[in-house]
Amino acid sequence: MARVVRLALAPAEGLYRGIVAARGALYDAGVLPSRRPALPSISVGNLSVGGTGKTPVSAYVAARLREKGGLPAIVLRGYGGDEPLVHATLNPAIPVVVSPDRLQGVERARVLGADVAVLDDAFQHRRARRSADVVLLSAESWSDQRRLLPAGPWREPLRALRRATLAVVTRKAAGPVDASRVREAIRRAVPELPVVIVALQPGELRDSRGPGRAPLTDIVGRKVVAIAAIGDPDSFVRQLERAGAASVTPHVFPDHYEFSDADAQRLALSSSGADVVVCTLKDAVKLGPHWPAEAPRLWYVSQHTVVEQGGESLEGVLDALLAARSTY
């Protein structure tokens, strides 16, 4: 059945591929104009839809820029309403600007006092001419059959990495060998492109409605209910299983799902037999306000970015971005 669907979508995929190629050619030729943003800017994007870890990696990049003496702001479209809240939770001291127009968003960031901008999910937003482009590829979803939308999840073909400054292979439940396989495929396609490998690892348990914290080891040997409205829920479930949960019962919703009071009531009722109820930070910012006070505590975990290979390349890109401030 899946093969039949892919064949049926092949004409639409071909049309989409042609549109992407034509748009890229127009930007490359200067027919479609691009402008330099008001601040040195780095985009953290991808070639496919959902699940690569843009938000935690963008937050990591912003945090590193601040640690290096920069005054970063995060600029994003804010689709779904959850990502700005996630960034504000991960980096409370870093301004978050929501704007579908990245150029306007960077200008607003400048007015707020920022001297560099991190553009979350802006690789395809070519009207803003960034200083650097970091492109993420997920080891979990990697396939040698890279179908473009709507036949597959890819926004652009792999050769679009020629526009990138740096590629980052992310892994959550995938192993180091899987990540290395993606790295080698990137090197074959774009030999000169530096490649970084990062692990996205679940952190401690945090109370979605209060200051409570607990070590992730609290789920060892226990029955866990996992709630996920994210791009890659399977990896989240696998992470909890690998952390030692005796069982994980998933409740999966579409990415960026808007939880209601009724959803929260149903989830709380169905979780009554669990030892631990846990969701992602992305879900907690939307589900937490609806969670019944009398229900079992709703915990969340964040994904921590751990650079495993190629960290010097990433640090070099960030240093160059900060050095570019003198030219603005």
C-alpha positions as a printed NumPy array, in Angstrom:
array([[  0.   ,   0.   ,   0.   ],
       [  2.806,   2.436,   0.906],
       [  4.429,   1.825,  -2.49 ],
       [  1.117,   2.494,  -4.249],
       [  0.731,   5.775,  -2.368],
       [  4.29 ,   6.841,  -3.242],
       [  3.692,   6.085,  -6.916],
       [  0.46 ,   8.059,  -6.841],
       [  2.281,  11.028,  -5.308],
       [  5.201,  10.897,  -7.758],
       [  3.756,  13.539, -10.127],
       [  3.188,  15.952,  -7.241],
       [  6.697,  15.242,  -5.982],
       [  8.087,  16.024,  -9.436],
       [  6.187,  19.314,  -9.522],
       [  7.436,  20.229,  -6.053],
       [ 11.017,  19.32 ,  -7.023],
       [ 10.773,  21.599, -10.049],
       [  9.446,  24.495,  -7.984],
       [ 12.235,  24.09 ,  -5.417],
       [ 14.881,  23.965,  -8.149],
       [ 13.467,  27.013,  -9.945],
       [ 13.242,  29.034,  -6.747],
       [ 16.813,  28.126,  -5.832],
       [ 18.07 ,  29.074,  -9.287],
       [ 16.35 ,  32.456,  -9.081],
       [ 18.008,  33.199,  -5.743],
       [ 21.382,  31.969,  -7.005],
       [ 21.109,  34.26 , -10.038],
       [ 20.046,  37.244,  -7.945],
       [ 16.668,  37.525,  -9.651],
       [ 14.995,  36.969,  -6.295],
       [ 16.692,  39.407,  -3.923],
       [ 18.203,  38.556,  -0.564],
       [ 19.18 ,  41.084,   2.079],
       [ 21.655,  41.067,   4.9  ],
       [ 19.861,  41.077,   8.275],
       [ 20.472,  43.837,  10.796],
       [ 22.689,  41.525,  12.873],
       [ 25.125,  38.683,  12.189],
       [ 22.763,  35.731,  11.945],
       [ 23.029,  31.962,  12.01 ],
       [ 20.197,  29.712,  10.915],
       [ 19.57 ,  26.274,  12.392],
       [ 17.409,  24.394,   9.924],
       [ 16.993,  21.112,   8.124],
       [ 16.214,  19.469,   4.805],
       [ 13.194,  17.517,   6.045],
       [ 10.082,  18.169,   8.094],
       [ 10.045,  17.581,  11.838],
       [ 11.969,  15.523,  14.321],
       [ 15.584,  16.56 ,  13.713],
       [ 16.053,  18.496,  16.959],
       [ 16.082,  22.078,  15.693],
       [ 14.755,  23.549,  18.924],
       [ 17.269,  22.007,  21.368],
       [ 20.173,  22.617,  18.982],
       [ 19.078,  26.231,  18.376],
       [ 18.858,  26.703,  22.141],
       [ 22.331,  25.187,  22.547],
       [ 23.779,  27.504,  19.881],
       [ 22.213,  30.548,  21.543],
       [ 23.514,  29.489,  24.959],
       [ 27.054,  28.986,  23.615],
       [ 27.003,  32.411,  21.947],
       [ 26.017,  33.973,  25.26 ],
       [ 28.744,  32.05 ,  27.096],
       [ 31.245,  33.42 ,  24.572],
       [ 30.23 ,  37.005,  25.357],
       [ 27.554,  37.569,  22.732],
       [ 24.086,  39.009,  23.239],
       [ 22.001,  36.575,  21.188],
       [ 18.312,  36.593,  20.422],
       [ 16.337,  33.699,  18.993],
       [ 14.162,  34.549,  16.001],
       [ 11.545,  32.112,  14.772],
       [  8.247,  31.939,  13.008],
       [  6.552,  30.478,  16.074],
       [  4.407,  27.935,  14.26 ],
       [  2.147,  26.114,  16.711],
       [  2.874,  28.51 ,  19.566],
       [  4.923,  26.001,  21.567],
       [  8.445,  26.673,  20.308],
       [  8.733,  30.261,  21.665],
       [  7.659,  28.975,  25.096],
       [ 10.183,  26.142,  24.897],
       [ 13.005,  28.548,  24.056],
       [ 11.981,  30.886,  26.879],
       [ 12.097,  27.932,  29.277],
       [ 15.465,  26.633,  28.073],
       [ 17.161,  30.068,  27.959],
       [ 15.246,  32.512,  30.194],
       [ 17.868,  35.253,  29.766],
       [ 17.799,  35.196,  25.95 ],
       [ 15.113,  37.208,  24.101],
       [ 12.769,  35.298,  21.794],
       [ 11.318,  37.145,  18.807],
       [  8.397,  35.669,  16.884],
       [  8.108,  36.86 ,  13.288],
       [  7.302,  35.082,  10.015],
       [  9.54 ,  37.674,   8.329],
       [ 13.035,  36.838,   9.543],
       [ 14.452,  40.186,   8.413],
       [ 11.906,  42.066,  10.495],
       [ 12.472,  39.646,  13.347],
       [ 16.218,  40.302,  13.38 ],
       [ 15.586,  44.056,  13.339],
       [ 13.332,  43.662,  16.374],
       [ 16.06 ,  41.613,  18.054],
       [ 18.533,  44.452,  17.43 ],
       [ 16.141,  46.941,  19.02 ],
       [ 15.906,  44.654,  22.051],
       [ 19.678,  44.868,  22.475],
       [ 20.881,  41.704,  20.751],
       [ 24.125,  41.74 ,  18.775],
       [ 23.711,  38.314,  17.09 ],
       [ 20.641,  36.352,  16.001],
       [ 19.872,  32.633,  15.951],
       [ 17.205,  31.85 ,  13.348],
       [ 15.322,  28.686,  14.282],
       [ 14.202,  26.822,  11.134],
       [ 15.28 ,  29.318,   8.477],
       [ 17.42 ,  27.37 ,   5.998],
       [ 14.753,  27.705,   3.293],
       [ 14.163,  31.396,   4.128],
       [ 16.653,  32.669,   1.568],
       [ 15.415,  36.269,   1.538],
       [ 17.483,  36.764,   4.695],
       [ 21.181,  36.359,   3.824],
       [ 22.694,  34.782,   6.917],
       [ 26.309,  34.746,   8.027],
       [ 26.127,  30.971,   8.612],
       [ 23.746,  28.075,   7.983],
       [ 23.699,  24.999,  10.209],
       [ 21.664,  22.136,   8.75 ],
       [ 20.449,  19.215,  10.852],
       [ 19.905,  15.653,   9.659],
       [ 18.394,  12.993,  11.906],
       [ 20.062,   9.601,  12.232],
       [ 16.674,   8.145,  13.222],
       [ 14.873,   9.141,  10.039],
       [ 17.773,   8.771,   7.599],
       [ 17.021,   6.749,   4.493],
       [ 18.746,   6.188,   1.192],
       [ 15.324,   6.782,  -0.402],
       [ 15.039,  10.535,   0.063],
       [ 11.635,  11.454,  -1.345],
       [ 10.564,  15.078,  -1.5  ],
       [  7.206,  16.391,  -0.338],
       [  4.469,  15.236,  -0.591],
       [  5.783,  11.71 ,  -1.34 ],
       [  8.275,  11.883,   1.529],
       [  9.475,  14.159,   4.328],
       [ 12.239,  16.006,   2.467],
       [ 11.901,  19.728,   1.758],
       [ 15.013,  19.819,  -0.434],
       [ 17.377,  17.236,  -1.929],
       [ 20.671,  16.432,  -0.222],
       [ 22.65 ,  18.574,  -2.659],
       [ 21.09 ,  21.652,  -1.002],
       [ 23.777,  21.142,   1.651],
       [ 26.09 ,  22.998,  -0.731],
       [ 24.542,  26.179,   0.707],
       [ 25.311,  25.127,   4.283],
       [ 28.193,  26.207,   6.475],
       [ 27.972,  23.158,   8.706],
       [ 25.983,  19.916,   8.861],
       [ 24.902,  18.442,  12.189],
       [ 23.826,  14.817,  12.486],
       [ 21.513,  14.408,  15.469],
       [ 20.734,  11.155,  17.225],
       [ 18.241,  10.423,  19.989],
       [ 17.578,   6.685,  20.041],
       [ 19.878,   5.831,  17.126],
       [ 23.373,   4.583,  17.888],
       [ 26.778,   6.066,  17.021],
       [ 27.113,   3.739,  14.017],
       [ 23.864,   5.088,  12.544],
       [ 25.067,   8.662,  12.984],
       [ 28.411,   7.839,  11.375],
       [ 26.61 ,   6.359,   8.377],
       [ 24.77 ,   9.642,   7.839],
       [ 28.02 ,  11.583,   8.234],
       [ 29.691,   9.497,   5.531],
       [ 26.747,  10.011,   3.161],
       [ 27.047,  13.767,   3.681],
       [ 30.786,  13.655,   3.019],
       [ 30.209,  11.793,  -0.234],
       [ 27.627,  14.361,  -1.35 ],
       [ 29.463,  17.515,  -0.194],
       [ 33.084,  16.564,   0.639],
       [ 34.13 ,  20.032,   1.792],
       [ 31.303,  20.465,   4.326],
       [ 32.26 ,  20.053,   8.016],
       [ 30.036,  17.564,   9.858],
       [ 29.243,  17.502,  13.57 ],
       [ 27.54 ,  14.654,  15.437],
       [ 25.429,  15.46 ,  18.495],
       [ 23.416,  13.277,  20.843],
       [ 20.09 ,  14.592,  22.097],
       [ 19.658,  13.074,  25.538],
       [ 16.711,  13.329,  27.939],
       [ 17.457,  15.306,  31.069],
       [ 15.951,  15.109,  34.527],
       [ 12.235,  14.912,  35.255],
       [ 10.644,  18.302,  35.882],
       [  7.186,  19.148,  37.158],
       [  5.105,  20.741,  34.385],
       [  3.278,  22.977,  36.884],
       [  5.825,  23.697,  39.566],
       [  9.474,  23.68 ,  40.635],
       [  9.646,  19.961,  41.4  ],
       [ 12.519,  17.926,  39.988],
       [ 13.546,  14.286,  40.082],
       [ 16.315,  12.24 ,  38.46 ],
       [ 15.414,  10.36 ,  35.305],
       [ 16.425,   7.197,  37.136],
       [ 13.113,   7.471,  39.001],
       [ 11.463,   5.735,  36.038],
       [ 13.664,   2.633,  36.325],
       [ 11.499,  -0.448,  36.759],
       [  8.292,   1.574,  36.708],
       [  5.238,   1.781,  34.455],
       [  5.425,   4.974,  32.408],
       [  2.835,   6.78 ,  30.304],
       [  4.512,   8.912,  27.609],
       [  2.583,  11.782,  26.002],
       [  4.052,  13.197,  22.799],
       [  2.883,  15.689,  20.171],
       [  6.235,  16.016,  18.425],
       [  7.814,  15.208,  15.087],
       [  9.521,  11.997,  16.251],
       [  7.513,  10.424,  19.095],
       [  9.003,   6.961,  18.541],
       [ 12.469,   8.124,  19.569],
       [ 11.064,   9.703,  22.733],
       [  9.441,   6.402,  23.691],
       [ 12.664,   4.511,  22.955],
       [ 14.648,   6.935,  25.108],
       [ 12.37 ,   6.234,  28.068],
       [ 12.651,   2.498,  27.49 ],
       [ 16.44 ,   2.737,  27.39 ],
       [ 16.377,   4.8  ,  30.586],
       [ 15.02 ,   1.717,  32.324],
       [ 11.23 ,   2.002,  32.371],
       [  9.539,  -1.36 ,  32.921],
       [  6.94 ,  -0.417,  30.312],
       [  6.077,   2.671,  28.279],
       [  2.523,   3.288,  27.094],
       [  2.553,   6.021,  24.425],
       [ -0.199,   8.551,  23.754],
       [  0.782,  10.165,  20.452],
       [ -0.758,  13.308,  18.952],
       [  0.037,  15.28 ,  15.775],
       [  3.031,  17.613,  15.924],
       [  2.172,  20.992,  17.531],
       [ -1.163,  19.64 ,  18.775],
       [ -3.306,  22.093,  20.755],
       [ -4.324,  20.285,  23.935],
       [ -7.693,  21.075,  25.511],
       [ -9.156,  20.569,  28.981],
       [-11.002,  17.533,  27.625],
       [ -7.758,  16.051,  26.262],
       [ -6.079,  16.541,  29.619],
       [ -8.975,  14.926,  31.474],
       [ -8.905,  11.889,  29.171],
       [ -5.146,  11.536,  29.43 ],
       [ -5.202,  11.857,  33.204],
       [ -7.923,   9.22 ,  33.469],
       [ -6.107,   6.789,  31.18 ],
       [ -2.859,   7.345,  33.111],
       [ -4.321,   6.503,  36.518],
       [ -2.631,   3.093,  36.61 ],
       [  0.825,   4.392,  35.701],
       [  3.666,   5.056,  38.107],
       [  4.998,   8.012,  36.119],
       [  3.348,  10.283,  33.528],
       [  5.863,  12.118,  31.366],
       [  5.827,  14.294,  28.253],
       [  8.328,  16.445,  26.387],
       [  8.94 ,  20.098,  27.223],
       [  7.279,  20.998,  23.928],
       [  4.111,  19.258,  25.143],
       [  4.345,  20.494,  28.73 ],
       [  4.049,  24.167,  27.774],
       [  0.667,  23.413,  26.173],
       [ -0.645,  20.482,  28.194],
       [  0.523,  21.596,  31.641],
       [ -1.983,  24.471,  31.993],
       [ -4.848,  22.046,  31.292],
       [ -3.641,  19.202,  33.519],
       [ -6.148,  18.419,  36.315],
       [ -4.915,  19.351,  39.775],
       [ -6.15 ,  16.059,  41.229],
       [ -4.435,  13.935,  38.554],
       [ -1.052,  12.219,  38.911],
       [  1.813,  14.668,  38.519],
       [  2.73 ,  15.454,  34.914],
       [  6.49 ,  15.415,  34.442],
       [  8.433,  16.537,  31.402],
       [ 11.947,  16.034,  30.099],
       [ 14.045,  18.303,  27.896],
       [ 16.506,  17.145,  25.267],
       [ 20.091,  18.096,  26.127],
       [ 22.546,  18.647,  23.285],
       [ 25.807,  16.738,  23.735],
       [ 28.433,  17.289,  21.036],
       [ 30.106,  13.954,  20.303],
       [ 32.235,  14.643,  17.221],
       [ 33.322,  17.73 ,  15.304],
       [ 32.797,  20.21 ,  18.117],
       [ 35.738,  22.328,  16.979],
       [ 33.952,  23.002,  13.676],
       [ 30.837,  24.255,  15.459],
       [ 32.864,  26.419,  17.825],
       [ 34.709,  27.897,  14.856],
       [ 31.437,  28.868,  13.176],
       [ 30.205,  30.537,  16.373],
       [ 33.492,  32.414,  16.849],
       [ 33.32 ,  33.684,  13.256],
       [ 29.743,  34.844,  13.816],
       [ 30.755,  36.84 ,  16.877],
       [ 33.747,  38.302,  15.031],
       [ 31.385,  39.517,  12.293],
       [ 29.738,  41.931,  14.736],
       [ 32.413,  44.513,  13.939],
       [ 31.17 ,  44.693,  10.33 ],
       [ 27.58 ,  45.583,  11.255]])
